[in-house]
Short mmCIF file of C-alpha atoms in Angstrom, two decimals:
data_model
loop_
_atom_site.label_atom_id
_atom_site.label_comp_id
_atom_site.label_asym_id
_atom_site.label_seq_id
_atom_site.Cartn_x
_atom_site.Cartn_y
_atom_site.Cartn_z
CA GLN A 1 -13.51 6.90 -27.24
CA ILE A 2 -11.68 6.40 -30.54
CA LYS A 3 -8.75 4.58 -28.92
CA SER A 4 -11.03 2.13 -27.15
CA ASN A 5 -12.63 1.23 -30.48
CA ILE A 6 -9.42 1.00 -32.50
CA ASP A 7 -6.71 -0.17 -30.11
CA SER A 8 -7.07 -1.73 -26.71
CA GLY A 9 -3.66 -3.42 -26.44
CA ALA A 10 -0.48 -2.33 -24.73
CA PHE A 11 2.05 -0.30 -26.71
CA ASN A 12 4.30 -2.63 -28.77
CA ALA A 13 7.53 -1.43 -27.16
CA ILE A 14 6.11 -2.29 -23.74
CA GLN A 15 5.13 -5.77 -24.93
CA ILE A 16 8.62 -6.38 -26.35
CA ALA A 17 10.24 -5.14 -23.14
CA GLY A 18 7.97 -7.48 -21.16
CA ILE A 19 9.00 -10.47 -23.27
CA THR A 20 12.67 -9.60 -22.79
CA ALA A 21 12.19 -9.26 -19.03
CA LEU A 22 10.40 -12.60 -18.77
CA ASP A 23 13.06 -14.33 -20.88
CA SER A 24 15.88 -12.89 -18.74
CA SER A 25 17.18 -13.90 -15.32
CA GLN A 26 14.52 -13.83 -12.62
CA ASP A 27 16.98 -13.35 -9.73
CA CYS A 28 15.71 -9.82 -9.18
CA VAL A 29 12.18 -11.12 -8.61
CA LYS A 30 13.18 -13.12 -5.53
CA LYS A 31 15.19 -10.18 -4.19
CA ASN A 32 12.29 -7.75 -4.70
CA CYS A 33 9.86 -10.17 -3.05
CA GLU A 34 12.15 -10.35 -0.01
CA ILE A 35 12.34 -6.55 0.16
CA TYR A 36 8.55 -6.20 0.06
CA GLN A 37 8.05 -9.01 2.60
CA GLU A 38 10.39 -7.25 5.02
CA ARG A 39 8.56 -3.95 4.54
CA ARG A 40 5.20 -5.68 4.92
CA ASP A 41 6.26 -7.37 8.15
CA ILE A 42 7.58 -4.11 9.62
CA LEU A 43 4.35 -2.26 8.80
CA VAL A 44 1.96 -5.00 9.90
CA ARG A 45 3.82 -5.54 13.17
CA GLY A 46 3.90 -1.79 13.81
CA LEU A 47 0.23 -1.22 13.01
CA ASN A 48 -0.84 -4.02 15.31
CA LYS A 49 1.44 -2.58 18.00
CA VAL A 50 -0.31 0.80 17.84
CA GLY A 51 -3.72 -0.86 17.99
CA ILE A 52 -4.73 -0.86 14.34
CA LYS A 53 -6.20 -4.20 13.36
CA VAL A 54 -4.53 -5.58 10.25
CA GLU A 55 -4.04 -8.96 8.62
CA THR A 56 -0.84 -9.79 6.79
CA PRO A 57 -1.37 -9.48 3.03
CA ARG A 58 -0.03 -12.37 0.97
CA ALA A 59 0.33 -11.01 -2.54
CA THR A 60 0.39 -7.24 -2.88
CA PHE A 61 2.48 -4.22 -2.00
CA TYR A 62 -0.45 -2.62 -0.20
CA VAL A 63 -1.60 -3.10 3.37
CA TRP A 64 -5.29 -2.57 4.09
CA CYS A 65 -6.28 -1.97 7.68
CA GLU A 66 -9.37 -1.04 9.62
CA VAL A 67 -9.62 2.50 10.89
CA PRO A 68 -10.05 2.93 14.65
CA GLU A 69 -13.59 3.05 15.97
CA GLY A 70 -15.22 6.45 15.66
CA TYR A 71 -13.56 7.44 12.38
CA THR A 72 -14.57 7.18 8.75
CA SER A 73 -11.83 6.23 6.34
CA ALA A 74 -11.58 9.83 5.12
CA GLU A 75 -11.49 11.25 8.65
CA PHE A 76 -8.72 8.91 9.71
CA ALA A 77 -6.69 9.54 6.54
CA SER A 78 -7.05 13.27 7.18
CA LEU A 79 -5.95 12.87 10.81
CA LEU A 80 -2.84 10.95 9.77
CA LEU A 81 -1.96 13.59 7.20
CA LYS A 82 -2.59 16.64 9.39
CA GLU A 83 -1.28 15.35 12.71
CA ALA A 84 1.49 12.97 11.64
CA GLY A 85 2.39 13.88 8.06
CA ILE A 86 1.50 10.38 6.86
CA VAL A 87 -0.21 9.94 3.50
CA VAL A 88 -2.60 7.00 3.18
CA THR A 89 -5.46 6.27 0.83
CA PRO A 90 -8.93 6.30 2.40
CA GLY A 91 -10.83 3.15 1.55
CA ASN A 92 -14.00 4.98 0.56
CA GLY A 93 -12.19 5.99 -2.63
CA PHE A 94 -12.65 2.37 -3.73
CA GLY A 95 -16.41 2.37 -3.20
CA ASP A 96 -18.70 1.53 -0.31
CA PRO A 97 -16.92 -1.74 0.64
CA GLY A 98 -13.74 0.27 1.29
CA GLU A 99 -15.34 2.45 3.93
CA GLY A 100 -13.83 1.81 7.35
CA PHE A 101 -10.40 0.97 5.92
CA ILE A 102 -7.26 2.74 4.76
CA ARG A 103 -4.65 1.52 2.31
CA MET A 104 -0.93 1.96 2.89
CA ALA A 105 1.75 1.30 0.27
CA LEU A 106 4.96 -0.64 0.78
CA THR A 107 6.73 1.40 -1.88
CA VAL A 108 8.90 3.36 0.56
CA ASP A 109 11.98 2.06 2.36
CA LYS A 110 11.73 0.37 5.74
CA GLY A 111 13.09 3.42 7.56
CA ARG A 112 10.15 5.51 6.39
CA LEU A 113 7.71 2.79 7.45
CA GLU A 114 9.30 2.68 10.91
CA GLU A 115 9.08 6.48 11.09
CA ALA A 116 5.39 6.36 10.17
CA ILE A 117 4.71 3.86 12.97
CA SER A 118 6.64 6.04 15.41
CA ARG A 119 4.53 9.05 14.43
CA MET A 120 1.32 7.03 14.76
CA GLU A 121 2.30 5.92 18.27
CA LYS A 122 2.34 9.58 19.35
CA LEU A 123 -1.27 10.14 18.23
CA ASN A 124 -2.84 7.86 20.86
CA PHE A 125 -6.03 7.25 18.88
#
């Protein structure tokens, strides 16, 4: 409570580092965007292949997709964890509008995404 009344800004060192990063070469930004686009395309293509309806996100490193009919978001997330060893975030954790969806992160390498799709194919949901 005290911090919110006294200081609501980012730590000075973080602000200075941000300025330095923005003033420096941006070559890494393009490279990172390409990496995330490749991961996104692998995951979206794979999810659609296994029958999970998903639209290609345009500006995030998360992929949101509908859970198969007959599951809540929590039930499907639990199934993926228990039966395939895949960790996803159930949409209901983001409030009522998230129910019926799961969120997957593109923060792992493409080999792990391909492995996740392979494991999902074996579930036949």
